Structure formats: structure tokens, C-alpha cells
Amino acid sequence: DFSHTEMMLLDRKHQVVSFPDMVIGVQTEEENVRVPYKCNQRGLSVDGRDVTRQLLGGMIQSVWGVLPTDQFWSQSHRRLETDYMWATGRTPFGLFSDSVELSFIQTDGIYKPQLYQLINQTLSHVLEPLLSVRSYGFELYHLLDDYDYAEFVVRWNLFRFKLKECGEDMSLHEWTDAYH
């Protein structure tokens, strides 16, 4: 019933639930919705009319695989555990923050795997033909004439330079520069 004005929560705690292929959110007309948490003996409430921050967190979780700040992997239990000590601060996750900004570690968790995957894919595509030629007992300079080999060496050196620059930009967390 979409005319229902009282707040409905998913799992009795969340306005948004994230899945690997979708994010489900509930937005209602209720302004002050109580959730089952307390701080300093006062009940915590959220604004049911604004689900923007929670949807952003859900999309970050689904698309890039960044965990909410209150969850961590427990190796001893071999499952996700919850610890609300880290659920505050500049994060779009959870009930204890009102920020839509991402912290450094969350931005890092979004960009770094993408860049590593891109570098891995690029190196695989570049090295595969070179290793294939070598497996037949040839070197590239045996198969190309002098002009083509010189052009290959120039391009190879440019490729190595760009990889080095990418590594330096990644070490400085300059993600947009690292893509170029």
C-alpha cells in the first residue's frame, strides 16, 4: 500500500538493503522514524523522507563491493561481523552518520581494484603475443624489419613510461591521473 504514511524498514533496521545485482530502498512520508538503537540513553531516529544517503551507500556496496563501515570480515568465524565503533564519521553507510561524502579509505577501495584490474588486463594483452612468439623460438627483432622494430621499441618504452607514471600516481592516490 503506497498510501501508507508510517515508516517501513527493511530487516526492521534499514531503509536500504544492497544485493549484488540491485539495491532496494524504502522512502516514506514519515519524518521522524525510530530505529532500534540508542545513544546516551536517547533513541535514535532517521528521516524517512530522505533516502539519498542510504541509496548512495547501497550503490557503492553493490557496484564497487565496498563494505559498509560497520561490517568487517572475521577470519576466525569465516563470515561478516558487525562492529558499530567505525559506523560514524564521513560515510554514506549506516544510521550514525548524516554525510553523503566518502572517506579516504572508501574512495581508495573504489579506485584501486579498478586500476589493478585494468593494469592486469593491459599487461596480459601486451605480453601474450610476445610470449607466444618466444614459445616458437623466435625473438621479435628476428621477425620485424629494422623500421618496424624501432617503432615497436619506441611504443614499448612509452608503455613502460605510462605504467611507471600510473604506479606513481596510484602511490599518491591521484586516481584520475593514474587512468591516463
mmCIF file of C-alpha atoms in Angstrom:
data_model
loop_
_atom_site.group_PDB
_atom_site.id
_atom_site.type_symbol
_atom_site.label_atom_id
_atom_site.label_comp_id
_atom_site.label_asym_id
_atom_site.label_seq_id
_atom_site.Cartn_x
_atom_site.Cartn_y
_atom_site.Cartn_z
ATOM 1 C CA ASP A 1 0.000 0.000 0.000
ATOM 2 C CA PHE A 2 1.752 3.170 -1.197
ATOM 3 C CA SER A 3 -0.587 5.474 0.736
ATOM 4 C CA HIS A 4 0.833 4.097 3.999
ATOM 5 C CA THR A 5 2.440 7.056 5.836
ATOM 6 C CA GLU A 6 4.204 5.234 8.668
ATOM 7 C CA MET A 7 7.798 4.216 8.179
ATOM 8 C CA MET A 8 8.575 0.759 6.958
ATOM 9 C CA LEU A 9 12.079 -0.568 7.481
ATOM 10 C CA LEU A 10 13.712 -3.466 5.688
ATOM 11 C CA ASP A 11 15.008 -6.059 8.147
ATOM 12 C CA ARG A 12 13.462 -3.834 10.883
ATOM 13 C CA LYS A 13 16.627 -1.686 10.819
ATOM 14 C CA HIS A 14 17.430 -0.385 7.322
ATOM 15 C CA GLN A 15 15.879 1.921 4.757
ATOM 16 C CA VAL A 16 18.097 0.390 2.046
ATOM 17 C CA VAL A 17 19.319 -3.157 1.504
ATOM 18 C CA SER A 18 22.041 -3.910 -1.029
ATOM 19 C CA PHE A 19 22.305 -7.057 -3.130
ATOM 20 C CA PRO A 20 24.953 -7.991 -5.734
ATOM 21 C CA ASP A 21 22.678 -7.034 -8.640
ATOM 22 C CA MET A 22 20.291 -4.454 -7.146
ATOM 23 C CA VAL A 23 19.603 -2.024 -4.334
ATOM 24 C CA ILE A 24 16.191 -1.856 -2.649
ATOM 25 C CA GLY A 25 15.166 1.251 -0.749
ATOM 26 C CA VAL A 26 12.075 2.429 1.088
ATOM 27 C CA GLN A 27 11.108 6.079 1.257
ATOM 28 C CA THR A 28 8.007 7.231 3.144
ATOM 29 C CA GLU A 29 6.391 10.445 4.259
ATOM 30 C CA GLU A 30 7.278 9.866 7.909
ATOM 31 C CA GLU A 31 9.813 12.464 9.061
ATOM 32 C CA ASN A 32 10.990 11.062 12.378
ATOM 33 C CA VAL A 33 11.394 7.292 12.314
ATOM 34 C CA ARG A 34 12.715 5.474 15.356
ATOM 35 C CA VAL A 35 15.268 2.751 14.811
ATOM 36 C CA PRO A 36 16.274 0.155 17.432
ATOM 37 C CA TYR A 37 19.477 1.957 18.526
ATOM 38 C CA LYS A 38 20.250 4.304 21.391
ATOM 39 C CA CYS A 39 22.981 6.826 22.041
ATOM 40 C CA ASN A 40 23.420 8.251 25.521
ATOM 41 C CA GLN A 41 20.097 6.654 26.567
ATOM 42 C CA ARG A 42 18.257 8.552 23.820
ATOM 43 C CA GLY A 43 16.540 6.760 20.978
ATOM 44 C CA LEU A 44 17.942 7.254 17.507
ATOM 45 C CA SER A 45 15.703 8.293 14.638
ATOM 46 C CA VAL A 46 16.119 8.839 10.898
ATOM 47 C CA ASP A 47 14.322 10.951 8.325
ATOM 48 C CA GLY A 48 12.174 8.570 6.283
ATOM 49 C CA ARG A 49 11.581 11.181 3.594
ATOM 50 C CA ASP A 50 15.244 11.355 2.525
ATOM 51 C CA VAL A 51 16.808 8.071 1.482
ATOM 52 C CA THR A 52 19.529 9.619 -0.741
ATOM 53 C CA ARG A 53 22.478 8.880 1.542
ATOM 54 C CA GLN A 54 21.430 5.296 2.147
ATOM 55 C CA LEU A 55 20.882 4.673 -1.588
ATOM 56 C CA LEU A 56 24.345 6.068 -2.327
ATOM 57 C CA GLY A 57 25.821 3.671 0.221
ATOM 58 C CA GLY A 58 23.856 0.768 -1.244
ATOM 59 C CA MET A 59 25.035 1.538 -4.773
ATOM 60 C CA ILE A 60 28.655 1.816 -3.626
ATOM 61 C CA GLN A 61 28.277 -1.548 -1.940
ATOM 62 C CA SER A 62 26.650 -3.235 -4.962
ATOM 63 C CA VAL A 63 28.679 -1.722 -7.790
ATOM 64 C CA TRP A 64 32.162 -1.491 -6.263
ATOM 65 C CA GLY A 65 31.970 -4.023 -3.457
ATOM 66 C CA VAL A 66 32.850 -1.561 -0.684
ATOM 67 C CA LEU A 67 31.580 -2.845 2.649
ATOM 68 C CA PRO A 68 29.635 -0.583 4.996
ATOM 69 C CA THR A 69 31.851 0.856 7.705
ATOM 70 C CA ASP A 70 30.173 -1.201 10.415
ATOM 71 C CA GLN A 71 30.971 -4.539 8.755
ATOM 72 C CA PHE A 72 34.229 -6.478 8.591
ATOM 73 C CA TRP A 73 35.355 -9.954 7.630
ATOM 74 C CA SER A 74 36.109 -12.195 10.589
ATOM 75 C CA GLN A 75 38.601 -14.841 9.538
ATOM 76 C CA SER A 76 38.039 -16.891 12.680
ATOM 77 C CA HIS A 77 34.236 -17.003 12.130
ATOM 78 C CA ARG A 78 34.551 -17.004 8.320
ATOM 79 C CA ARG A 79 31.710 -14.523 7.909
ATOM 80 C CA LEU A 80 30.884 -10.827 8.011
ATOM 81 C CA GLU A 81 30.688 -9.376 11.507
ATOM 82 C CA THR A 82 29.214 -6.075 12.680
ATOM 83 C CA ASP A 83 31.016 -3.552 14.869
ATOM 84 C CA TYR A 84 29.410 -0.124 15.187
ATOM 85 C CA MET A 85 32.585 1.513 16.510
ATOM 86 C CA TRP A 86 33.517 2.526 12.940
ATOM 87 C CA ALA A 87 29.971 3.368 11.775
ATOM 88 C CA THR A 88 30.255 7.098 12.451
ATOM 89 C CA GLY A 89 32.004 9.863 10.600
ATOM 90 C CA ARG A 90 32.132 10.855 6.962
ATOM 91 C CA THR A 91 30.385 7.925 5.332
ATOM 92 C CA PRO A 92 27.123 7.307 3.454
ATOM 93 C CA PHE A 93 26.688 3.996 5.290
ATOM 94 C CA GLY A 94 24.686 3.304 8.404
ATOM 95 C CA LEU A 95 22.421 5.211 10.714
ATOM 96 C CA PHE A 96 25.080 7.016 12.736
ATOM 97 C CA SER A 97 26.235 9.426 10.038
ATOM 98 C CA ASP A 98 24.460 12.087 8.028
ATOM 99 C CA SER A 99 27.211 12.642 5.450
ATOM 100 C CA VAL A 100 26.997 11.835 1.756
ATOM 101 C CA GLU A 101 30.755 12.194 1.317
ATOM 102 C CA LEU A 102 33.123 9.274 1.063
ATOM 103 C CA SER A 103 36.069 8.841 3.374
ATOM 104 C CA PHE A 104 39.577 8.340 2.014
ATOM 105 C CA ILE A 105 39.531 4.592 2.567
ATOM 106 C CA GLN A 106 36.202 4.212 0.760
ATOM 107 C CA THR A 107 37.418 6.179 -2.266
ATOM 108 C CA ASP A 108 40.597 4.146 -2.191
ATOM 109 C CA GLY A 109 38.539 0.951 -2.099
ATOM 110 C CA ILE A 110 36.620 2.062 -5.179
ATOM 111 C CA TYR A 111 39.502 3.164 -7.408
ATOM 112 C CA LYS A 112 42.335 0.811 -6.512
ATOM 113 C CA PRO A 113 40.727 -2.509 -7.585
ATOM 114 C CA GLN A 114 39.572 -0.961 -10.857
ATOM 115 C CA LEU A 115 43.058 0.266 -11.672
ATOM 116 C CA TYR A 116 44.687 -3.044 -10.700
ATOM 117 C CA GLN A 117 42.234 -4.905 -12.917
ATOM 118 C CA LEU A 118 42.904 -2.516 -15.814
ATOM 119 C CA ILE A 119 46.689 -2.868 -15.408
ATOM 120 C CA ASN A 120 46.419 -6.654 -15.202
ATOM 121 C CA GLN A 121 44.249 -6.805 -18.306
ATOM 122 C CA THR A 122 46.580 -4.478 -20.226
ATOM 123 C CA LEU A 123 49.691 -6.433 -19.271
ATOM 124 C CA SER A 124 48.021 -9.712 -20.250
ATOM 125 C CA HIS A 125 47.061 -8.362 -23.677
ATOM 126 C CA VAL A 126 50.505 -6.893 -24.291
ATOM 127 C CA LEU A 127 52.590 -9.834 -23.096
ATOM 128 C CA GLU A 128 50.538 -12.646 -24.647
ATOM 129 C CA PRO A 129 51.735 -12.134 -28.271
ATOM 130 C CA LEU A 130 55.317 -11.546 -27.156
ATOM 131 C CA LEU A 131 55.393 -14.759 -25.149
ATOM 132 C CA SER A 132 53.693 -16.617 -27.988
ATOM 133 C CA VAL A 133 56.449 -15.573 -30.427
ATOM 134 C CA ARG A 134 59.108 -16.600 -27.921
ATOM 135 C CA SER A 135 57.497 -20.030 -27.430
ATOM 136 C CA TYR A 136 58.294 -20.788 -31.080
ATOM 137 C CA GLY A 137 61.966 -19.945 -30.523
ATOM 138 C CA PHE A 138 61.889 -16.501 -32.110
ATOM 139 C CA GLU A 139 62.578 -13.035 -30.792
ATOM 140 C CA LEU A 140 60.630 -10.049 -32.045
ATOM 141 C CA TYR A 141 63.668 -8.438 -33.664
ATOM 142 C CA HIS A 142 64.037 -11.565 -35.871
ATOM 143 C CA LEU A 143 60.507 -11.168 -37.249
ATOM 144 C CA LEU A 144 60.329 -7.400 -37.837
ATOM 145 C CA ASP A 145 62.383 -5.274 -40.176
ATOM 146 C CA ASP A 146 64.536 -2.522 -38.664
ATOM 147 C CA TYR A 147 61.979 0.271 -39.073
ATOM 148 C CA ASP A 148 59.094 -1.736 -37.544
ATOM 149 C CA TYR A 149 61.274 -2.973 -34.708
ATOM 150 C CA ALA A 150 62.434 0.584 -33.927
ATOM 151 C CA GLU A 151 58.804 1.731 -33.888
ATOM 152 C CA PHE A 152 57.919 -1.165 -31.567
ATOM 153 C CA VAL A 153 60.762 -0.208 -29.198
ATOM 154 C CA VAL A 154 59.520 3.397 -29.071
ATOM 155 C CA ARG A 155 55.980 2.244 -28.297
ATOM 156 C CA TRP A 156 57.237 -0.300 -25.751
ATOM 157 C CA ASN A 157 59.213 2.407 -23.940
ATOM 158 C CA LEU A 158 56.171 4.685 -23.944
ATOM 159 C CA PHE A 159 54.116 1.833 -22.491
ATOM 160 C CA ARG A 160 56.693 1.265 -19.727
ATOM 161 C CA PHE A 161 56.771 5.022 -19.012
ATOM 162 C CA LYS A 162 52.969 5.144 -18.701
ATOM 163 C CA LEU A 163 52.962 2.146 -16.360
ATOM 164 C CA LYS A 164 55.595 3.840 -14.194
ATOM 165 C CA GLU A 165 53.595 7.086 -14.142
ATOM 166 C CA CYS A 166 50.431 5.146 -13.270
ATOM 167 C CA GLY A 167 52.228 3.492 -10.357
ATOM 168 C CA GLU A 168 53.488 6.830 -9.072
ATOM 169 C CA ASP A 169 50.042 8.431 -9.376
ATOM 170 C CA MET A 170 48.471 5.477 -7.551
ATOM 171 C CA SER A 171 51.006 5.787 -4.745
ATOM 172 C CA LEU A 172 49.969 9.449 -4.366
ATOM 173 C CA HIS A 173 46.261 8.500 -4.605
ATOM 174 C CA GLU A 174 45.842 10.657 -7.705
ATOM 175 C CA TRP A 175 43.263 8.329 -9.227
ATOM 176 C CA THR A 176 42.178 10.415 -12.205
ATOM 177 C CA ASP A 177 45.788 10.943 -13.268
ATOM 178 C CA ALA A 178 46.556 7.237 -12.863
ATOM 179 C CA TYR A 179 43.941 6.359 -15.506
ATOM 180 C CA HIS A 180 45.780 8.331 -18.193
#
